[in-house]
PDB file of C-alpha atoms in Angstrom:
ATOM      1  CA  GLU H   8       0.768  -0.163 -19.639  1.00  0.00           C
ATOM      2  CA  LEU H   9       1.980   1.376 -16.441  1.00  0.00           C
ATOM      3  CA  LYS H  10       3.602  -1.224 -14.234  1.00  0.00           C
ATOM      4  CA  VAL H  11       5.624  -1.685 -11.109  1.00  0.00           C
ATOM      5  CA  GLU H  12       7.334  -5.038 -11.142  1.00  0.00           C
ATOM      6  CA  GLN H  13       9.214  -6.675  -8.336  1.00  0.00           C
ATOM      7  CA  ASN H  14      11.433  -9.681  -8.413  1.00  0.00           C
ATOM      8  CA  PRO H  15      11.700 -12.142  -7.037  1.00  0.00           C
ATOM      9  CA  LEU H  16       8.116 -12.719  -5.927  1.00  0.00           C
ATOM     10  CA  PHE H  17       9.199 -15.238  -3.344  1.00  0.00           C
ATOM     11  CA  LEU H  18      12.517 -15.437  -1.582  1.00  0.00           C
ATOM     12  CA  SER H  19      13.624 -18.013   0.915  1.00  0.00           C
ATOM     13  CA  MET H  20      17.026 -17.389   2.376  1.00  0.00           C
ATOM     14  CA  GLN H  21      19.213 -18.543   5.199  1.00  0.00           C
ATOM     15  CA  GLU H  22      20.000 -16.354   8.150  1.00  0.00           C
ATOM     16  CA  GLY H  23      23.214 -14.469   7.696  1.00  0.00           C
ATOM     17  CA  LYS H  24      22.984 -14.294   3.909  1.00  0.00           C
ATOM     18  CA  ASN H  25      22.690 -11.218   1.716  1.00  0.00           C
ATOM     19  CA  TYR H  26      20.173 -10.651  -1.028  1.00  0.00           C
ATOM     20  CA  THR H  27      18.622  -7.937  -3.182  1.00  0.00           C
ATOM     21  CA  ILE H  28      15.013  -7.306  -4.164  1.00  0.00           C
ATOM     22  CA  TYR H  29      14.465  -5.404  -7.384  1.00  0.00           C
ATOM     23  CA  CYS H  30      11.715  -2.956  -8.274  1.00  0.00           C
ATOM     24  CA  ASN H  31      11.299  -1.833 -11.883  1.00  0.00           C
ATOM     25  CA  TYR H  32       8.755   0.769 -12.870  1.00  0.00           C
ATOM     26  CA  SER H  33       7.594   1.947 -16.262  1.00  0.00           C
ATOM     27  CA  THR H  34       6.985   5.661 -15.731  1.00  0.00           C
ATOM     28  CA  THR H  35       8.825   8.628 -14.345  1.00  0.00           C
ATOM     29  CA  SER H  36       8.174   9.302 -10.707  1.00  0.00           C
ATOM     30  CA  ASP H  37       9.166  11.872  -8.129  1.00  0.00           C
ATOM     31  CA  ARG H  38       9.194   9.452  -5.259  1.00  0.00           C
ATOM     32  CA  LEU H  39       9.534   5.776  -4.612  1.00  0.00           C
ATOM     33  CA  TYR H  40       8.529   4.063  -1.402  1.00  0.00           C
ATOM     34  CA  TRP H  41       9.328   0.769   0.240  1.00  0.00           C
ATOM     35  CA  TYR H  42       6.906  -0.823   2.676  1.00  0.00           C
ATOM     36  CA  ARG H  43       6.865  -3.906   4.831  1.00  0.00           C
ATOM     37  CA  GLN H  44       3.782  -5.985   5.562  1.00  0.00           C
ATOM     38  CA  ASP H  45       3.648  -8.757   8.137  1.00  0.00           C
ATOM     39  CA  PRO H  46       1.018 -11.480   7.656  1.00  0.00           C
ATOM     40  CA  GLY H  47      -2.433 -10.238   8.541  1.00  0.00           C
ATOM     41  CA  LYS H  48      -1.130  -6.767   9.312  1.00  0.00           C
ATOM     42  CA  SER H  49      -1.076  -3.380   7.697  1.00  0.00           C
ATOM     43  CA  LEU H  50       1.736  -1.785   5.718  1.00  0.00           C
ATOM     44  CA  GLU H  51       4.596  -0.045   7.446  1.00  0.00           C
ATOM     45  CA  SER H  52       6.733   2.517   5.690  1.00  0.00           C
ATOM     46  CA  LEU H  53      10.428   1.688   5.435  1.00  0.00           C
ATOM     47  CA  PHE H  54      11.958   4.214   3.060  1.00  0.00           C
ATOM     48  CA  VAL H  55      11.119   7.221   0.936  1.00  0.00           C
ATOM     49  CA  LEU H  56      13.499   7.814  -1.968  1.00  0.00           C
ATOM     50  CA  LEU H  57      13.263  11.209  -3.588  1.00  0.00           C
ATOM     51  CA  SER H  58      16.014  11.592  -6.136  1.00  0.00           C
ATOM     52  CA  ASN H  59      18.324   9.784  -8.473  1.00  0.00           C
ATOM     53  CA  GLY H  60      21.118   8.120  -6.590  1.00  0.00           C
ATOM     54  CA  ALA H  61      19.298   8.325  -3.257  1.00  0.00           C
ATOM     55  CA  VAL H  62      20.370   5.701  -0.757  1.00  0.00           C
ATOM     56  CA  LYS H  63      18.733   5.068   2.581  1.00  0.00           C
ATOM     57  CA  GLN H  64      19.743   2.547   5.235  1.00  0.00           C
ATOM     58  CA  GLU H  65      18.006   1.268   8.326  1.00  0.00           C
ATOM     59  CA  GLY H  66      19.542  -1.615  10.167  1.00  0.00           C
ATOM     60  CA  ARG H  67      20.048  -4.528   7.797  1.00  0.00           C
ATOM     61  CA  LEU H  68      18.048  -2.932   4.989  1.00  0.00           C
ATOM     62  CA  MET H  69      19.348  -0.510   2.406  1.00  0.00           C
ATOM     63  CA  ALA H  70      17.326   0.989  -0.414  1.00  0.00           C
ATOM     64  CA  SER H  71      18.568   2.808  -3.492  1.00  0.00           C
ATOM     65  CA  LEU H  72      17.032   4.548  -6.466  1.00  0.00           C
ATOM     66  CA  ASP H  73      18.167   4.925 -10.062  1.00  0.00           C
ATOM     67  CA  THR H  74      15.592   7.091 -11.796  1.00  0.00           C
ATOM     68  CA  LYS H  75      17.304   6.832 -15.177  1.00  0.00           C
ATOM     69  CA  ALA H  76      17.015   3.072 -15.155  1.00  0.00           C
ATOM     70  CA  ARG H  77      13.656   3.294 -13.365  1.00  0.00           C
ATOM     71  CA  LEU H  78      14.981   0.827 -10.855  1.00  0.00           C
ATOM     72  CA  SER H  79      15.033   0.642  -7.106  1.00  0.00           C
ATOM     73  CA  THR H  80      16.693  -2.018  -5.015  1.00  0.00           C
ATOM     74  CA  LEU H  81      16.215  -3.199  -1.454  1.00  0.00           C
ATOM     75  CA  HIS H  82      19.329  -4.910  -0.180  1.00  0.00           C
ATOM     76  CA  ILE H  83      19.249  -7.193   2.812  1.00  0.00           C
ATOM     77  CA  THR H  84      22.473  -7.702   4.705  1.00  0.00           C
ATOM     78  CA  ALA H  85      23.025 -10.681   7.012  1.00  0.00           C
ATOM     79  CA  ALA H  86      19.350 -11.593   7.128  1.00  0.00           C
ATOM     80  CA  VAL H  87      17.681 -12.489  10.397  1.00  0.00           C
ATOM     81  CA  HIS H  88      14.363 -14.255  10.979  1.00  0.00           C
ATOM     82  CA  ASP H  89      12.645 -11.034  12.066  1.00  0.00           C
ATOM     83  CA  LEU H  90      12.966  -9.709   8.523  1.00  0.00           C
ATOM     84  CA  SER H  91      10.510 -12.328   7.253  1.00  0.00           C
ATOM     85  CA  ALA H  92       7.640 -10.345   5.718  1.00  0.00           C
ATOM     86  CA  THR H  93       6.320  -9.148   2.385  1.00  0.00           C
ATOM     87  CA  TYR H  94       8.069  -6.112   0.947  1.00  0.00           C
ATOM     88  CA  PHE H  95       6.401  -3.719  -1.483  1.00  0.00           C
ATOM     89  CA  CYS H  96       7.749  -0.894  -3.547  1.00  0.00           C
ATOM     90  CA  ALA H  97       5.391   1.848  -4.687  1.00  0.00           C
ATOM     91  CA  VAL H  98       5.641   4.605  -7.253  1.00  0.00           C
ATOM     92  CA  GLU H  99       4.389   7.982  -6.127  1.00  0.00           C
ATOM     93  CA  SER H 100       3.124   9.403  -9.400  1.00  0.00           C
ATOM     94  CA  LEU H 101       0.438   6.796  -9.810  1.00  0.00           C
ATOM     95  CA  TYR H 102       0.277   5.369  -6.319  1.00  0.00           C
ATOM     96  CA  ILE H 103       0.861   1.985  -7.861  1.00  0.00           C
ATOM     97  CA  PHE H 104       2.282  -0.778  -5.725  1.00  0.00           C
ATOM     98  CA  GLY H 105       4.513  -3.569  -6.887  1.00  0.00           C
ATOM     99  CA  THR H 106       3.453  -7.173  -6.662  1.00  0.00           C
ATOM    100  CA  GLY H 107       5.340  -7.656  -3.432  1.00  0.00           C
ATOM    101  CA  THR H 108       8.227  -9.932  -2.512  1.00  0.00           C
ATOM    102  CA  ARG H 109       7.475 -12.494   0.144  1.00  0.00           C
ATOM    103  CA  LEU H 110      10.647 -13.019   2.117  1.00  0.00           C
ATOM    104  CA  LYS H 111      11.181 -15.951   4.410  1.00  0.00           C
ATOM    105  CA  VAL H 112      14.368 -16.114   6.420  1.00  0.00           C
ATOM    106  CA  LEU H 113      15.201 -19.576   7.635  1.00  0.00           C
ATOM    107  CA  ALA H 114      16.983 -20.088  10.923  1.00  0.00           C
TER     108      ALA H 114
ATOM    109  CA  ASP W  21      -1.493  10.760  17.382  1.00  0.00           C
ATOM    110  CA  ALA W  22      -3.395   7.471  17.209  1.00  0.00           C
ATOM    111  CA  GLY W  23      -2.546   6.923  13.569  1.00  0.00           C
ATOM    112  CA  VAL W  24      -5.063   6.219  10.859  1.00  0.00           C
ATOM    113  CA  ILE W  25      -8.224   4.736  12.319  1.00  0.00           C
ATOM    114  CA  GLN W  26     -10.506   2.432  10.387  1.00  0.00           C
ATOM    115  CA  SER W  27     -13.810   0.854  11.325  1.00  0.00           C
ATOM    116  CA  PRO W  28     -15.062  -1.739  11.391  1.00  0.00           C
ATOM    117  CA  ARG W  29     -12.033  -4.018  11.517  1.00  0.00           C
ATOM    118  CA  HIS W  30     -14.035  -6.957  10.264  1.00  0.00           C
ATOM    119  CA  GLU W  31     -17.287  -7.010   8.346  1.00  0.00           C
ATOM    120  CA  VAL W  32     -19.250 -10.031   7.222  1.00  0.00           C
ATOM    121  CA  THR W  33     -22.294  -9.374   5.118  1.00  0.00           C
ATOM    122  CA  GLU W  34     -24.519 -11.038   2.592  1.00  0.00           C
ATOM    123  CA  MET W  35     -24.551 -10.365  -1.092  1.00  0.00           C
ATOM    124  CA  GLY W  36     -26.743  -7.423  -1.978  1.00  0.00           C
ATOM    125  CA  GLN W  37     -26.298  -5.611   1.311  1.00  0.00           C
ATOM    126  CA  GLU W  38     -24.850  -2.147   1.640  1.00  0.00           C
ATOM    127  CA  VAL W  39     -21.439  -1.878   3.282  1.00  0.00           C
ATOM    128  CA  THR W  40     -19.884   1.304   4.656  1.00  0.00           C
ATOM    129  CA  LEU W  41     -16.252   1.477   5.655  1.00  0.00           C
ATOM    130  CA  ARG W  42     -14.961   4.405   7.675  1.00  0.00           C
ATOM    131  CA  CYS W  43     -11.622   6.113   8.014  1.00  0.00           C
ATOM    132  CA  LYS W  44     -10.177   8.847  10.187  1.00  0.00           C
ATOM    133  CA  PRO W  45      -6.855  10.109   8.820  1.00  0.00           C
ATOM    134  CA  ILE W  46      -3.975  11.460  10.832  1.00  0.00           C
ATOM    135  CA  SER W  47      -4.670  15.028  11.850  1.00  0.00           C
ATOM    136  CA  GLY W  48      -3.051  17.544   9.521  1.00  0.00           C
ATOM    137  CA  HIS W  49      -2.613  15.165   6.615  1.00  0.00           C
ATOM    138  CA  ASP W  50      -3.784  16.568   3.302  1.00  0.00           C
ATOM    139  CA  TYR W  51      -4.066  13.328   1.356  1.00  0.00           C
ATOM    140  CA  LEU W  52      -6.308  10.337   1.966  1.00  0.00           C
ATOM    141  CA  PHE W  53      -6.187   7.098   0.023  1.00  0.00           C
ATOM    142  CA  TRP W  54      -8.407   4.032  -0.193  1.00  0.00           C
ATOM    143  CA  TYR W  55      -6.796   0.749  -1.271  1.00  0.00           C
ATOM    144  CA  ARG W  56      -8.049  -2.778  -1.710  1.00  0.00           C
ATOM    145  CA  GLN W  57      -5.842  -5.832  -1.219  1.00  0.00           C
ATOM    146  CA  THR W  58      -6.553  -9.321  -2.507  1.00  0.00           C
ATOM    147  CA  MET W  59      -4.359 -12.306  -3.211  1.00  0.00           C
ATOM    148  CA  MET W  60      -5.237 -12.252  -6.891  1.00  0.00           C
ATOM    149  CA  ARG W  61      -4.888  -8.529  -7.616  1.00  0.00           C
ATOM    150  CA  GLY W  62      -2.498  -7.365  -4.945  1.00  0.00           C
ATOM    151  CA  LEU W  63      -2.803  -3.838  -3.595  1.00  0.00           C
ATOM    152  CA  GLU W  64      -4.928  -1.551  -5.752  1.00  0.00           C
ATOM    153  CA  LEU W  65      -5.579   2.151  -5.359  1.00  0.00           C
ATOM    154  CA  LEU W  66      -9.306   2.822  -5.473  1.00  0.00           C
ATOM    155  CA  ILE W  67      -9.471   6.584  -4.960  1.00  0.00           C
ATOM    156  CA  TYR W  68      -7.572   9.390  -3.327  1.00  0.00           C
ATOM    157  CA  PHE W  69      -8.476  12.806  -1.985  1.00  0.00           C
ATOM    158  CA  ASN W  70      -6.466  15.976  -1.558  1.00  0.00           C
ATOM    159  CA  ASN W  71      -7.876  18.519   0.863  1.00  0.00           C
ATOM    160  CA  ASN W  72     -11.165  16.590   0.885  1.00  0.00           C
ATOM    161  CA  VAL W  73     -11.516  16.744  -2.912  1.00  0.00           C
ATOM    162  CA  PRO W  74     -11.462  13.485  -4.925  1.00  0.00           C
ATOM    163  CA  ILE W  75      -8.515  13.664  -7.288  1.00  0.00           C
ATOM    164  CA  ASP W  76      -8.436  10.275  -8.965  1.00  0.00           C
ATOM    165  CA  ASP W  77     -11.187   7.705  -8.740  1.00  0.00           C
ATOM    166  CA  SER W  78     -10.163   5.706 -11.796  1.00  0.00           C
ATOM    167  CA  GLY W  79      -9.477   2.707  -9.594  1.00  0.00           C
ATOM    168  CA  MET W  80     -13.020   2.451  -8.321  1.00  0.00           C
ATOM    169  CA  PRO W  81     -14.158  -0.815  -9.842  1.00  0.00           C
ATOM    170  CA  GLU W  82     -17.692   0.157 -10.777  1.00  0.00           C
ATOM    171  CA  ASP W  83     -20.663   2.267  -9.871  1.00  0.00           C
ATOM    172  CA  ARG W  84     -21.405   0.116  -6.874  1.00  0.00           C
ATOM    173  CA  PHE W  85     -18.463   1.774  -5.144  1.00  0.00           C
ATOM    174  CA  SER W  86     -18.547   5.328  -3.898  1.00  0.00           C
ATOM    175  CA  ALA W  87     -16.329   7.344  -1.572  1.00  0.00           C
ATOM    176  CA  LYS W  88     -16.801  10.612   0.233  1.00  0.00           C
ATOM    177  CA  MET W  89     -14.728  12.888   2.397  1.00  0.00           C
ATOM    178  CA  PRO W  90     -17.075  15.413   3.984  1.00  0.00           C
ATOM    179  CA  ASN W  91     -14.339  16.940   6.130  1.00  0.00           C
ATOM    180  CA  ALA W  92     -10.645  16.647   6.849  1.00  0.00           C
ATOM    181  CA  SER W  93     -11.088  14.062   9.572  1.00  0.00           C
ATOM    182  CA  PHE W  94     -13.483  11.556   8.045  1.00  0.00           C
ATOM    183  CA  SER W  95     -13.969   9.501   4.916  1.00  0.00           C
ATOM    184  CA  THR W  96     -16.274   6.681   3.903  1.00  0.00           C
ATOM    185  CA  LEU W  97     -16.139   3.999   1.251  1.00  0.00           C
ATOM    186  CA  LYS W  98     -19.509   2.544   0.403  1.00  0.00           C
ATOM    187  CA  ILE W  99     -20.369  -0.556  -1.582  1.00  0.00           C
ATOM    188  CA  GLN W 100     -23.971  -0.925  -2.655  1.00  0.00           C
ATOM    189  CA  PRO W 101     -24.953  -3.609  -3.449  1.00  0.00           C
ATOM    190  CA  SER W 102     -22.089  -5.783  -2.273  1.00  0.00           C
ATOM    191  CA  GLU W 103     -20.978  -8.901  -4.143  1.00  0.00           C
ATOM    192  CA  PRO W 104     -18.794 -11.862  -3.109  1.00  0.00           C
ATOM    193  CA  ARG W 105     -15.986 -10.631  -5.383  1.00  0.00           C
ATOM    194  CA  ASP W 106     -15.767  -7.502  -3.234  1.00  0.00           C
ATOM    195  CA  SER W 107     -14.321  -9.621  -0.415  1.00  0.00           C
ATOM    196  CA  ALA W 108     -10.922  -8.163   0.379  1.00  0.00           C
ATOM    197  CA  VAL W 109      -9.000  -6.122   2.908  1.00  0.00           C
ATOM    198  CA  TYR W 110      -9.639  -2.425   2.465  1.00  0.00           C
ATOM    199  CA  PHE W 111      -6.962  -0.045   3.663  1.00  0.00           C
ATOM    200  CA  CYS W 112      -7.164   3.639   4.244  1.00  0.00           C
ATOM    201  CA  ALA W 113      -3.951   5.670   4.262  1.00  0.00           C
ATOM    202  CA  SER W 114      -3.101   9.308   4.760  1.00  0.00           C
ATOM    203  CA  ARG W 115      -0.113  11.479   3.978  1.00  0.00           C
ATOM    204  CA  GLY W 116       1.093  14.976   4.622  1.00  0.00           C
ATOM    205  CA  ASP W 117       2.341  17.327   1.953  1.00  0.00           C
ATOM    206  CA  ARG W 118       6.015  17.657   2.768  1.00  0.00           C
ATOM    207  CA  GLY W 119       8.799  16.264   0.617  1.00  0.00           C
ATOM    208  CA  MET W 120       9.742  13.306   2.796  1.00  0.00           C
ATOM    209  CA  ASP W 121       6.220  12.410   3.840  1.00  0.00           C
ATOM    210  CA  THR W 122       5.117   8.837   3.363  1.00  0.00           C
ATOM    211  CA  GLN W 123       1.739   7.189   3.467  1.00  0.00           C
ATOM    212  CA  TYR W 124       0.561   5.911   6.838  1.00  0.00           C
ATOM    213  CA  PHE W 125      -1.765   2.989   6.581  1.00  0.00           C
ATOM    214  CA  GLY W 126      -4.643   2.129   8.846  1.00  0.00           C
ATOM    215  CA  PRO W 127      -5.129  -1.390  10.200  1.00  0.00           C
ATOM    216  CA  GLY W 128      -7.542  -2.285   7.406  1.00  0.00           C
ATOM    217  CA  THR W 129     -11.072  -3.617   7.234  1.00  0.00           C
ATOM    218  CA  ARG W 130     -11.436  -7.258   6.307  1.00  0.00           C
ATOM    219  CA  LEU W 131     -14.660  -7.542   4.307  1.00  0.00           C
ATOM    220  CA  THR W 132     -16.317 -10.860   3.600  1.00  0.00           C
ATOM    221  CA  VAL W 133     -19.366 -10.914   1.367  1.00  0.00           C
ATOM    222  CA  LEU W 134     -21.216 -14.224   1.468  1.00  0.00           C
TER     223      LEU W 134
END
């Protein structure tokens, strides 16, 4: 079965801490995306990762892709409250989204 | 560009009624996607089009659902007859055809079927 699995599903962390969200997928894919969704809102694109070893950074978020391991990570550095949201990864080849990771950053 | 436009933003209807959701993609985008989001099933791809042609509709739950894209600037998702289990947020997204292009999502239509 084709799957995109994220872990953890829920993450509560203190401001200033670091953490990593993992995205495992079960098929080869040309592209992997990360999105952010605020409660009651639409999805906003964060990163597009195109090749093995790709690394993208924007502010306190950094995403990487290992196509051999079929793994992508979203690393959060020195979290702030504004990063509280649900984060999704998505695999291009099947347009399948992960289950989402609901992040809550506590002040 | 105004982004992806969806209408209506909210729809409340009774079981058995026909529902039509509308989407205007970003101008110049070749791909259009319809997704459904629920708490239980997450975000599911229903169907996507490339250059107005349906490419994969395997996610359409059943024959009650149909989607059309008569031209590059308009698509509809129709549910007939609607059922309470169809209650969800329906997103439309569009994407260009360049290597770094990502999907741009519309604001969604929140459908409630009573």
